[in-house]
Each structure stands twice: as structure tokens, then as C-alpha cells.
Short mmCIF file of C-alpha atoms and ligand atoms in Angstrom, two decimals:
data_model
loop_
_atom_site.label_atom_id
_atom_site.label_comp_id
_atom_site.label_asym_id
_atom_site.label_seq_id
_atom_site.Cartn_x
_atom_site.Cartn_y
_atom_site.Cartn_z
CA UNK A 35 99.34 75.77 113.52
CA UNK A 36 102.33 76.61 115.66
CA UNK A 37 104.21 79.84 115.64
CA UNK A 38 107.59 80.64 117.07
CA UNK A 39 107.91 81.92 120.57
CA UNK A 40 111.11 83.65 121.63
CA UNK A 41 111.91 80.94 124.13
CA UNK A 42 111.49 77.92 121.83
CA UNK A 43 114.60 76.00 120.79
CA UNK A 44 116.56 77.76 118.06
CA UNK A 45 117.67 76.09 114.84
CA UNK A 46 121.16 77.41 114.34
CA UNK A 47 122.87 76.81 110.98
CA UNK A 48 126.21 77.70 109.36
CA UNK A 49 126.56 78.70 105.69
CA UNK A 50 130.01 78.41 104.09
CA UNK A 51 131.59 79.17 100.73
CA UNK A 52 131.01 76.24 98.37
CA UNK A 53 134.04 74.59 96.71
CA UNK A 54 132.90 75.76 93.27
CA UNK A 55 130.36 78.12 91.73
CA UNK A 56 126.60 77.66 92.09
CA UNK A 57 124.90 76.25 89.01
CA UNK A 58 121.61 74.89 87.71
CA UNK A 59 117.94 75.79 87.30
CA UNK A 60 115.64 76.26 90.29
CA UNK A 61 112.15 77.54 91.00
CA UNK A 62 111.34 79.41 94.22
CA UNK A 63 108.01 79.19 96.10
CA UNK A 64 104.99 81.27 95.13
CA UNK A 65 104.69 84.99 95.68
CA UNK A 66 103.72 85.85 99.23
CA UNK A 67 101.81 89.04 98.45
CA UNK A 68 99.82 87.40 95.65
CA UNK A 69 99.14 84.29 97.77
CA UNK A 70 97.58 86.30 100.61
CA UNK A 71 95.42 88.20 98.17
CA UNK A 72 94.42 85.09 96.22
CA UNK A 73 93.04 83.55 99.42
CA UNK A 74 91.32 86.70 100.63
CA UNK A 75 89.65 87.63 97.34
CA UNK A 76 88.63 84.03 96.69
CA UNK A 77 87.08 83.88 100.15
CA UNK A 78 84.86 86.83 99.13
CA UNK A 79 83.83 85.51 95.73
CA UNK A 80 80.59 83.59 95.28
CA UNK A 81 81.57 80.05 94.31
CA UNK A 82 84.80 78.06 94.12
CA UNK A 83 88.17 79.51 93.12
CA UNK A 84 91.29 77.46 92.37
CA UNK A 85 94.79 78.62 93.21
CA UNK A 86 97.93 76.96 91.83
CA UNK A 87 101.41 77.66 93.12
CA UNK A 88 100.19 79.13 96.42
CA UNK A 89 103.03 79.85 98.85
CA UNK A 90 102.60 77.31 101.65
CA UNK A 91 104.55 79.37 104.17
CA UNK A 92 103.43 80.18 107.70
CA UNK A 93 102.35 83.74 106.85
CA UNK A 94 99.96 82.62 104.13
CA UNK A 95 98.71 79.72 106.24
CA UNK A 96 97.84 82.26 108.95
CA UNK A 97 95.65 84.06 106.42
CA UNK A 98 94.03 80.76 105.41
CA UNK A 99 93.33 79.81 109.03
CA UNK A 100 91.74 83.20 109.75
CA UNK A 101 89.49 83.02 106.68
CA UNK A 102 88.44 79.49 107.62
CA UNK A 103 87.61 80.68 111.12
CA UNK A 104 85.22 83.17 109.50
CA UNK A 105 83.40 80.70 107.26
CA UNK A 106 85.38 80.25 104.04
CA UNK A 107 86.09 76.66 102.99
CA UNK A 108 89.75 76.32 102.03
CA UNK A 109 91.26 72.98 101.03
CA UNK A 110 94.40 71.71 99.35
CA UNK A 111 94.03 68.73 97.01
CA UNK A 112 96.53 65.94 96.37
CA UNK A 113 98.09 67.84 93.45
CA UNK A 114 98.82 70.87 95.60
CA UNK A 115 95.99 72.96 94.10
CA UNK A 116 94.03 75.04 96.61
CA UNK A 117 90.23 75.21 96.40
CA UNK A 118 88.45 78.08 98.09
CA UNK A 119 84.67 78.27 98.44
CA UNK A 120 83.92 81.94 99.03
CA UNK A 121 81.13 83.40 101.16
CA UNK A 122 80.46 86.53 99.06
CA UNK A 123 81.47 90.14 99.83
CA UNK A 124 80.23 91.00 103.31
CA UNK A 125 79.54 87.36 104.12
CA UNK A 126 82.32 86.53 106.59
CA UNK A 127 81.14 85.29 109.97
CA UNK A 128 82.05 86.25 113.50
CA UNK A 129 85.22 84.28 114.47
CA UNK A 130 84.88 82.33 117.69
CA UNK A 131 88.52 82.80 118.72
CA UNK A 132 91.27 85.36 118.37
CA UNK A 133 92.83 85.42 114.90
CA UNK A 134 96.47 84.34 115.32
CA UNK A 135 98.58 86.24 112.80
CA UNK A 136 101.97 84.78 113.74
CA UNK A 137 104.71 86.88 112.11
CA UNK A 138 102.57 88.25 109.29
CA UNK A 139 102.03 91.99 108.89
CA UNK A 140 100.32 91.46 105.54
CA UNK A 141 97.72 89.07 106.99
CA UNK A 142 97.03 91.47 109.84
CA UNK A 143 96.70 94.72 107.95
CA UNK A 144 94.79 93.33 104.97
CA UNK A 145 92.38 91.35 107.14
CA UNK A 146 91.74 94.41 109.32
CA UNK A 147 90.72 96.18 106.12
CA UNK A 148 88.55 93.31 105.02
CA UNK A 149 86.74 93.14 108.37
CA UNK A 150 86.33 96.90 108.78
CA UNK A 151 83.17 96.75 106.66
CA UNK A 152 81.81 93.52 108.18
CA UNK A 153 79.38 93.35 111.06
CA UNK A 154 81.69 91.45 113.41
CA UNK A 155 84.29 91.78 116.13
CA UNK A 156 87.72 90.19 115.83
CA UNK A 157 90.82 90.08 118.01
CA UNK A 158 94.22 89.95 116.31
CA UNK A 159 97.26 88.47 118.03
CA UNK A 160 100.79 87.89 116.80
CA UNK A 161 104.32 86.85 117.72
CA UNK A 162 106.88 89.06 119.47
CA UNK A 163 108.02 90.65 116.20
CA UNK A 164 104.52 91.41 114.87
CA UNK A 165 103.39 92.72 118.27
CA UNK A 166 105.91 95.56 117.96
CA UNK A 167 104.88 96.65 114.46
CA UNK A 168 102.82 99.83 113.92
CA UNK A 169 99.13 99.30 113.22
CA UNK A 170 98.23 103.01 113.51
CA UNK A 171 98.71 103.30 109.76
CA UNK A 172 95.63 101.10 109.14
CA UNK A 173 93.73 102.05 112.31
CA UNK A 174 93.60 105.67 111.18
CA UNK A 175 91.90 105.25 107.77
CA UNK A 176 89.76 102.30 108.87
CA UNK A 177 88.48 104.30 111.86
CA UNK A 178 87.42 107.02 109.44
CA UNK A 179 85.40 104.37 107.64
CA UNK A 180 83.69 103.50 110.93
CA UNK A 181 85.70 100.61 112.41
CA UNK A 182 86.48 100.75 116.12
CA UNK A 183 89.71 99.48 117.61
CA UNK A 184 90.44 98.67 121.22
CA UNK A 185 93.69 97.44 122.63
CA UNK A 186 93.59 94.17 124.47
CA UNK A 187 93.61 94.02 127.42
CA UNK A 188 92.32 97.56 127.54
CA UNK A 189 95.48 99.65 127.13
CA UNK A 190 93.98 102.88 125.85
CA UNK A 191 95.30 104.15 122.55
CA UNK A 192 97.72 101.28 121.93
CA UNK A 193 98.40 100.79 118.24
CA UNK A 194 100.14 97.44 118.39
CA UNK A 195 98.80 93.89 118.66
CA UNK A 196 96.94 92.43 120.42
CA UNK A 197 94.05 94.55 119.15
CA UNK A 198 90.30 94.01 118.91
CA UNK A 199 88.33 95.61 116.13
CA UNK A 200 84.65 96.05 115.46
CA UNK A 201 83.58 96.58 111.87
CA UNK A 202 80.72 98.79 110.72
CA UNK A 203 77.93 98.04 108.25
CA UNK A 204 77.40 100.05 106.20
CA UNK A 205 80.90 101.53 106.40
CA UNK A 206 81.61 105.05 105.23
CA UNK A 207 83.47 105.51 101.93
CA UNK A 208 86.54 107.72 102.22
CA UNK A 209 89.14 109.37 100.04
CA UNK A 210 92.54 108.80 101.62
CA UNK A 211 96.00 110.02 100.66
CA UNK A 212 98.63 107.55 101.89
CA UNK A 213 101.06 109.23 104.30
CA UNK A 214 103.52 106.30 103.91
CA UNK A 215 104.21 104.35 100.72
CA UNK A 216 102.56 101.09 101.77
CA UNK A 217 100.82 98.49 99.66
CA UNK A 218 99.42 97.00 102.85
CA UNK A 219 97.67 100.21 103.85
CA UNK A 220 96.43 100.79 100.29
CA UNK A 221 95.09 97.24 100.12
CA UNK A 222 93.46 97.43 103.55
CA UNK A 223 91.42 100.45 102.44
CA UNK A 224 90.48 98.89 99.08
CA UNK A 225 89.38 95.71 100.86
CA UNK A 226 87.25 97.72 103.27
CA UNK A 227 85.84 99.51 100.22
CA UNK A 228 84.61 96.24 98.71
CA UNK A 229 81.68 96.09 101.12
CA UNK A 230 81.18 99.84 101.48
CA UNK A 231 78.43 101.47 99.42
CA UNK A 232 79.79 104.12 97.02
CA UNK A 233 83.32 104.96 95.92
CA UNK A 234 86.31 104.45 98.20
CA UNK A 235 89.42 106.19 96.92
CA UNK A 236 93.10 105.81 97.78
CA UNK A 237 95.70 108.26 96.51
CA UNK A 238 99.25 106.99 96.49
CA UNK A 239 101.97 109.55 95.79
CA UNK A 240 104.57 106.78 95.27
CA UNK A 241 103.60 103.63 93.39
CA UNK A 242 103.67 100.46 95.51
CA UNK A 243 103.03 96.87 94.46
CA UNK A 244 99.77 96.77 92.53
CA UNK A 245 98.70 93.14 92.95
CA UNK A 246 95.49 94.11 94.75
CA UNK A 247 94.40 96.36 91.91
CA UNK A 248 95.19 93.77 89.22
CA UNK A 249 93.52 90.91 91.05
CA UNK A 250 90.44 92.80 92.22
CA UNK A 251 89.79 93.75 88.60
CA UNK A 252 90.33 90.11 87.59
CA UNK A 253 87.72 89.08 90.17
CA UNK A 254 85.27 91.53 88.57
CA UNK A 255 85.42 94.49 90.96
CA UNK A 256 84.79 97.93 89.50
CA UNK A 257 88.21 99.48 90.12
CA UNK A 258 89.90 102.30 88.22
CA UNK A 259 93.43 103.71 88.38
CA UNK A 260 94.19 107.25 87.22
CA UNK A 261 97.17 109.56 87.57
CA UNK A 262 97.00 113.14 88.76
CA UNK A 263 99.19 115.99 87.51
CA UNK A 264 101.94 115.15 90.02
CA UNK A 265 102.12 111.48 89.06
CA UNK A 266 100.19 110.21 92.09
CA UNK A 267 97.99 107.17 91.46
CA UNK A 268 94.30 107.55 92.28
CA UNK A 269 92.66 104.19 92.85
CA UNK A 270 88.89 104.06 93.12
CA UNK A 271 86.77 101.05 93.98
CA UNK A 272 83.00 100.82 93.91
CA UNK A 273 81.22 98.93 96.64
CA UNK A 274 79.27 96.92 97.27
CA UNK A 275 81.13 94.71 94.85
CA UNK A 276 80.38 91.23 93.63
CA UNK A 277 83.39 89.01 93.03
CA UNK A 278 83.40 86.09 90.61
CA UNK A 279 85.52 83.01 91.40
CA UNK A 280 88.83 82.74 89.54
CA UNK A 281 91.59 80.32 88.59
CA UNK A 282 94.83 81.88 89.81
CA UNK A 283 98.41 80.94 88.94
CA UNK A 284 100.79 82.36 91.54
CA UNK A 285 104.19 83.30 90.05
CA UNK A 286 107.50 82.66 91.83
CA UNK A 287 108.22 85.32 94.45
CA UNK A 288 110.80 87.89 93.29
CA UNK A 289 111.47 88.65 96.97
CA UNK A 290 112.48 85.00 97.51
CA UNK A 291 114.37 84.79 94.19
CA UNK A 292 116.47 87.68 95.52
CA UNK A 293 118.48 85.28 97.72
CA UNK A 294 119.70 82.75 95.14
CA UNK A 295 120.05 85.71 92.74
CA UNK A 296 122.51 87.60 94.94
CA UNK A 297 124.20 84.33 95.93
CA UNK A 298 124.90 83.56 92.26
CA UNK A 299 126.31 87.06 91.72
CA UNK A 300 128.75 86.90 94.64
CA UNK A 301 129.90 83.25 94.57
CA UNK A 302 132.68 83.15 91.95
CA UNK A 303 132.04 80.97 88.91
CA UNK A 304 128.25 80.76 89.39
CA UNK A 305 125.71 80.39 86.57
CA UNK A 306 122.13 79.95 87.78
CA UNK A 307 118.65 80.25 86.27
CA UNK A 308 115.68 80.95 88.54
CA UNK A 309 112.51 80.06 86.69
CA UNK A 310 108.98 81.50 86.64
CA UNK A 311 109.59 84.69 88.65
CA UNK A 312 107.11 87.56 88.80
CA UNK A 313 108.69 90.62 87.22
CA UNK A 314 105.95 93.15 87.90
CA UNK A 315 107.66 96.58 87.71
CA UNK A 316 106.50 97.44 91.21
CA UNK A 317 108.52 94.50 92.56
CA UNK A 318 111.84 94.22 90.75
CA UNK A 319 113.78 97.28 91.85
CA UNK A 320 116.47 94.87 93.10
CA UNK A 321 117.14 93.53 89.61
CA UNK A 322 117.51 97.11 88.35
CA UNK A 323 119.86 98.00 91.23
CA UNK A 324 122.03 94.91 90.78
CA UNK A 325 122.26 95.53 87.04
CA UNK A 326 123.39 99.10 87.80
CA UNK A 327 126.08 97.55 90.04
CA UNK A 328 127.32 95.51 87.07
CA UNK A 329 125.39 92.33 87.84
CA UNK A 330 124.96 90.00 84.88
CA UNK A 331 121.21 89.28 85.03
CA UNK A 332 119.10 88.46 81.98
CA UNK A 333 115.31 88.19 81.88
CA UNK A 334 114.50 85.24 79.62
CA UNK A 335 111.22 84.03 78.16
CA UNK A 336 109.19 87.00 79.38
CA UNK A 337 105.53 85.98 79.41
CA UNK A 338 102.18 86.76 81.02
CA UNK A 339 100.71 84.33 83.53
CA UNK A 340 97.29 85.09 84.96
CA UNK A 341 97.62 88.87 84.68
CA UNK A 342 101.19 89.14 86.02
CA UNK A 343 104.40 89.34 83.93
CA UNK A 344 106.77 86.43 84.55
CA UNK A 345 110.32 85.54 83.36
CA UNK A 346 113.25 83.24 84.02
CA UNK A 347 116.18 85.05 85.59
CA UNK A 348 119.58 83.97 84.26
CA UNK A 349 122.36 85.18 86.53
CA UNK A 350 126.14 84.81 86.40
CA UNK A 351 128.79 85.71 88.97
CA UNK A 352 129.83 89.33 88.43
CA UNK A 353 132.25 91.97 89.61
CA UNK A 354 129.93 94.36 91.38
CA UNK A 355 130.49 98.10 91.79
CA UNK A 356 129.18 100.29 94.62
CA UNK A 357 125.91 102.11 93.95
CA UNK A 358 123.64 104.85 95.27
CA UNK A 359 119.99 103.87 95.37
CA UNK A 360 117.24 106.10 94.01
CA UNK A 361 114.91 106.74 96.97
CA UNK A 362 111.97 106.82 94.50
CA UNK A 363 112.67 103.15 93.76
CA UNK A 364 112.44 102.02 97.40
CA UNK A 365 108.88 100.61 97.29
CA UNK A 366 109.80 98.36 94.34
CA UNK A 367 112.47 96.59 96.42
CA UNK A 368 111.41 97.37 99.97
CA UNK A 369 111.89 93.76 101.15
CA UNK A 370 115.12 93.24 99.20
CA UNK A 371 117.40 95.78 100.89
CA UNK A 372 118.87 93.33 103.42
CA UNK A 373 120.23 91.12 100.64
CA UNK A 374 121.17 94.18 98.53
CA UNK A 375 123.35 95.27 101.47
CA UNK A 376 125.13 91.91 101.27
CA UNK A 377 125.81 92.49 97.56
CA UNK A 378 127.12 95.99 98.39
CA UNK A 379 129.40 94.56 101.10
CA UNK A 380 131.16 92.52 98.39
CA UNK A 381 131.18 95.21 95.68
CA UNK A 382 134.05 97.45 94.77
CA UNK A 383 133.78 100.91 96.35
CA UNK A 384 131.15 102.67 98.38
CA UNK A 385 127.39 102.13 98.29
CA UNK A 386 125.03 104.68 99.79
CA UNK A 387 121.47 103.63 100.64
CA UNK A 388 118.93 106.35 101.54
CA UNK A 389 115.23 106.77 102.07
CA UNK A 390 114.82 103.46 103.91
CA UNK A 391 112.94 104.63 107.05
CA UNK A 392 110.28 101.96 106.44
CA UNK A 393 112.89 99.24 106.96
CA UNK A 394 112.94 100.09 110.66
CA UNK A 395 109.34 98.84 111.08
CA UNK A 396 109.55 95.55 109.17
CA UNK A 397 109.80 92.15 110.90
CA UNK A 398 112.85 93.69 112.64
CA UNK A 399 114.62 97.04 112.41
CA UNK A 400 116.38 95.93 109.24
CA UNK A 401 118.74 98.92 109.11
CA UNK A 402 120.11 98.37 112.62
CA UNK A 403 120.08 94.56 112.50
CA UNK A 404 121.86 94.43 109.12
CA UNK A 405 124.44 97.04 110.18
CA UNK A 406 125.24 95.10 113.34
CA UNK A 407 125.37 91.71 111.62
CA UNK A 408 127.40 92.87 108.63
CA UNK A 409 129.98 94.45 110.94
CA UNK A 410 130.15 91.23 112.94
CA UNK A 411 131.17 89.32 109.80
CA UNK A 412 133.80 91.82 108.74
CA UNK A 413 131.98 94.32 106.48
CA UNK A 414 132.58 98.06 106.72
CA UNK A 415 129.21 99.65 107.39
CA UNK A 416 127.97 102.94 108.77
CA UNK A 417 124.37 103.30 109.90
CA UNK A 418 122.48 106.52 109.13
CA UNK A 419 118.97 107.52 110.15
CA UNK A 420 117.43 106.34 106.88
CA UNK A 421 119.94 103.88 105.47
CA UNK A 422 123.47 102.49 105.36
CA UNK A 423 126.81 103.45 103.87
CA UNK A 424 128.77 100.35 102.93
CA UNK A 425 132.38 100.13 101.77
CA UNK A 426 132.66 96.89 99.84
CA UNK A 427 135.52 94.39 99.75
CA UNK A 428 135.88 94.53 95.96
CA UNK A 429 135.01 90.87 95.63
CA UNK A 430 137.21 89.53 98.46
CA UNK A 431 135.22 87.19 100.70
CA UNK A 432 133.98 88.56 104.01
CA UNK A 433 135.63 87.15 107.14
CA UNK A 434 132.44 85.50 108.42
CA UNK A 435 131.47 84.71 112.02
CA UNK A 436 128.29 84.97 114.02
CA UNK A 437 126.00 83.78 115.41
CA UNK A 438 123.87 86.43 113.75
CA UNK A 439 120.74 87.34 115.73
CA UNK A 440 117.79 87.18 113.34
CA UNK A 441 115.13 88.72 115.65
CA UNK A 442 112.33 86.53 114.19
CA UNK A 443 113.04 88.03 110.77
CA UNK A 444 113.15 85.58 107.84
CA UNK A 445 114.88 87.99 105.48
CA UNK A 446 117.66 88.72 107.98
CA UNK A 447 118.27 84.97 108.29
CA UNK A 448 118.37 84.42 104.51
CA UNK A 449 120.50 87.51 103.80
CA UNK A 450 123.22 86.35 106.19
CA UNK A 451 122.97 82.81 104.83
CA UNK A 452 123.82 84.29 101.41
CA UNK A 453 126.68 86.29 102.96
CA UNK A 454 128.02 83.03 104.40
CA UNK A 455 128.37 81.62 100.86
CA UNK A 456 130.89 84.40 100.14
CA UNK A 457 132.85 84.25 103.42
CA UNK A 458 136.20 82.80 104.51
CA UNK A 459 135.01 81.14 107.72
CA UNK A 460 131.29 80.74 107.21
CA UNK A 461 128.41 82.66 108.79
CA UNK A 462 126.33 81.13 111.58
CA UNK A 463 122.67 82.14 111.86
CA UNK A 464 121.20 81.84 115.35
CA UNK A 465 117.82 80.57 114.18
CA UNK A 466 116.65 79.57 110.69
CA UNK A 467 113.04 78.78 111.67
CA UNK A 468 111.65 82.23 110.71
CA UNK A 469 112.46 81.33 107.09
CA UNK A 470 109.36 79.09 107.15
CA UNK A 471 107.17 82.22 107.05
CA UNK A 472 108.06 82.95 103.40
CA UNK A 473 110.51 80.42 101.96
CA UNK A 474 109.95 76.79 102.98
CA UNK A 475 112.78 74.67 101.58
CA UNK A 476 115.30 77.53 101.45
CA UNK A 477 118.43 75.54 102.45
CA UNK A 478 117.56 72.49 100.29
CA UNK A 479 117.04 74.85 97.33
CA UNK A 480 120.50 76.35 97.85
CA UNK A 481 121.85 72.81 97.92
CA UNK A 482 120.21 72.01 94.59
CA UNK A 483 122.45 74.67 93.01
CA UNK A 484 125.49 73.36 94.86
CA UNK A 485 125.71 75.40 98.08
CA UNK A 486 126.60 72.34 100.16
CA UNK A 487 124.72 73.51 103.26
CA UNK A 488 124.76 71.04 106.14
CA UNK A 489 121.28 71.02 107.63
C1 S3P B 54 103.41 93.76 101.23
C2 S3P B 54 103.77 95.09 101.26
C3 S3P B 54 105.03 95.56 101.84
C4 S3P B 54 106.04 94.43 102.02
C5 S3P B 54 105.41 93.19 102.60
C6 S3P B 54 104.28 92.69 101.73
C7 S3P B 54 102.10 93.41 100.65
O1 S3P B 54 104.76 96.10 103.10
O2 S3P B 54 107.11 94.84 102.84
O3 S3P B 54 106.38 92.16 102.74
O4 S3P B 54 101.88 92.21 100.36
O5 S3P B 54 101.28 94.31 100.45
P1 S3P B 54 104.37 97.66 103.32
O6 S3P B 54 103.04 97.89 102.74
O7 S3P B 54 104.34 97.83 104.82
O8 S3P B 54 105.46 98.43 102.66
#
């Protein structure tokens, strides 16, 4: 597999307002969070699991490659179904080479958790974006469980990739209260707990996506979730667990649906249905926010698929009003703020976004990068320490411009692509290749609903 280096050739692209509204029915690729977990949990089950609808993006393929390097057999058949022969909890083997994580924070942090209770040593490397992201948040709890981390090549105390870790068997069960609302940190500890004798407990004051909990239960792990008096979730897992192979259907990714969703709201005359989207409460804060802005979004045919709620999203162009976000809702739309800012830039009146510190440590500093880019295309934006204040155009198209620097961040690229669809002169993105990490086929999908993007 090849990952992007800063000096490779960029794939610049310009997105312009289509002649008429967007229309039609489309499905987006599978959920990234669920895809990573489906591969990891299947790799630990005894026997063969099947996964349908897996996201075949670079981030998930990095997870697959790492698991293969440690002994799991992972194959895709002619129908696009993935077959994973697991090695059993605790059964992963010493990798012979560094594990290349590309752009993927989820692969890195969850696999560190998984390996913390294995008797092996692994080196994690990543691209320029991932190598800046904080790993201290997993190093701290996993060290308490007995894992040892050293920076490569020997920079003492470094908490960014490249890092080498040594797991411990038997690891020490811990009770850990999350200092940041992070599903990755929660999941890393639960994964370490799988092969740790006794009860490992994570306390999360603010609910984050709960796919790990749902799926681990589905795989047969003994996992309980309780609430304390203050509403914090207490998640307990008993190791050493035995996982049974599963058949998993991966729903469409609400974080990917966010782009055609906002595009349909802001391109006049649009009427689009996005089918088969996961609507787990811990993931669809964006839908709630856009509805509060006056967005015409209906959830149709709500159903359950493989333990996750799924619906078709019917969305029509709408006059949006400015909004103030509820900081308590941030985890349920943490990846969707960049495209929410685009919606706010076209709404009537002022939007105030707060409580978004975590956005500064995503694939890029999404507060700074969005503020800079939105200003460059004619939006009125003020950056604050933990968010943005945006004065919208009231539905008038943005001027447009660019090239927008995406800083190896897929969601920056896709957010500005959407902005381009509601601009007078088009928006040029410096490099669309990062989109391959989470949304292969992004521009062709926009074309299927009439965006008229020239690739
Ligand atoms: C993810 C959790 C979130 C999210 C990321 C995927 C996951 O990260 O931003 O895209 O799959 O657990 P944090 O846990 O850092 O908030």
C-alpha cells in the first residue's frame, strides 16, 4: 500500500455551482469506525467472520494490513465480502516490520490498545499529519496496564509517532476515567482489557460513539454499561474474553453522508436521498444541528441492521438560520464540524461554535484551517480558542477562490468541495488525494446527483 508523502504530486480539483439543484438517490461508503472495529474484533475471534459493506478506504486498509502482519487471514472475495480468519484473543504474532498507519489515528490508537496486552513489540509509523497527533492520551492508560512505549529513534518522552511499544502478559486491569471525550481512547482500553485477566473499567463523563461496546457484546464479550449519579457511563469488560466469529453488515457512514447532505441543503433546488446511513445517536449530532438551523431533513425507513440503527436521509434545499451549538453534543458530530461551518457560512445570521478544542488535534487543526480557508473564499469568520464565530451570507453564494490547503486532511478537502458547489467562482482544492482515506469515489458520487465536477 502507498500513502501520501508531502512532496508527492498533488491532485488539485475545482468544484463549481451546478446549473441546477442536486437530485437523486445515492449510497455512501461504509462506516469508517465500524469497519476498523469489524476487522479488529474479527481478527481476535476464533474462526471465520464475514463483513459486508466494509469501507475500502486507506485508513481501514491500514488496519487490515497491520492485522495481516500479525497473523490474521483477511481476504476480499469477488462479491466484495471480506472474510477474516481470527487468531483468538491474545493470539496475534510479533510483526516483522513496522506497522504503517498512514493517516489513520483510529488504526493507531485502537491497535496500540489491542497490542498492549499481547506479548510482542511493535513499531507504529504514520504520515506527516498522523506523526503530529497526540498519542499521550493512549500511552498514559496503556502504560498503567503495563505496556511500555519508546520513541523511535530514541527521543525520550516523545508522545508522537514513530513509537515502539511492548505489550505485557498478563496486563494489569485498570479503572480509568477519560480526561478527554474520545471513543478512540475508550476503545483502546477496552481492547487491551480483552486479554487482561479480571475487569477493566472505563468511565466516560461524556458519551462518545459506542460501536466498540455494541460490537464487543455481539462478538460475545462480557461487557456491561452502567450510568453513575452524574450521568457518566461506566463500561466494564471481563478478560480474558473469548470472541465468536460474526457476520457484520457495515452501515453507510454518517460522517461521509454529511457532505452530500450539506451540499443538498445549500445548493438551491436540491432534493436528494442518501440511503442506508447509520443513525446511532452518538453519531448524528450534525443532523440535529442542521434541523435546528431549519434544514429539511427526514429520516425514512428507520430500521436495525446488525445491531446498529439505519435510515435513509431525505434532504431538500433549505433556508438555513445561524445557530449556537450545544458543547455537550460535540462528540456526536466531532468529525462533522468542518462541513457544519460551511452550512453556517451560507446561513442567515450568526453562528457560534464552542467547545471544539479537540478539533485542533484531528488530521489537521480543523479550527484554524477552516477559518483560513473560509475567509479565503469570502466567508466572514472569527477564530476563537475553542471554536468559530461565523456570519452567514443568508443564502447568497460565497465568492469562491483557492487553492485551499488541505494539510493531508480528507474532511477539509470535502468540506471545501461542498462550499464550491455554493460559490460564484468555484473553489479549488489543492489536493483531493486525502479523500481516499475515508471516501473513495467522492467526486463521482457528487456527479451522480448532478454536481458536474470535472475530474
Ligand atoms: C473515532 C473517534 C473519533 C473520531 C474519529 C473516529 C473512532 O476520534 O474523530 O474519526 O472510530 O473511535 P476521537 O476519539 O479522537 O474523538
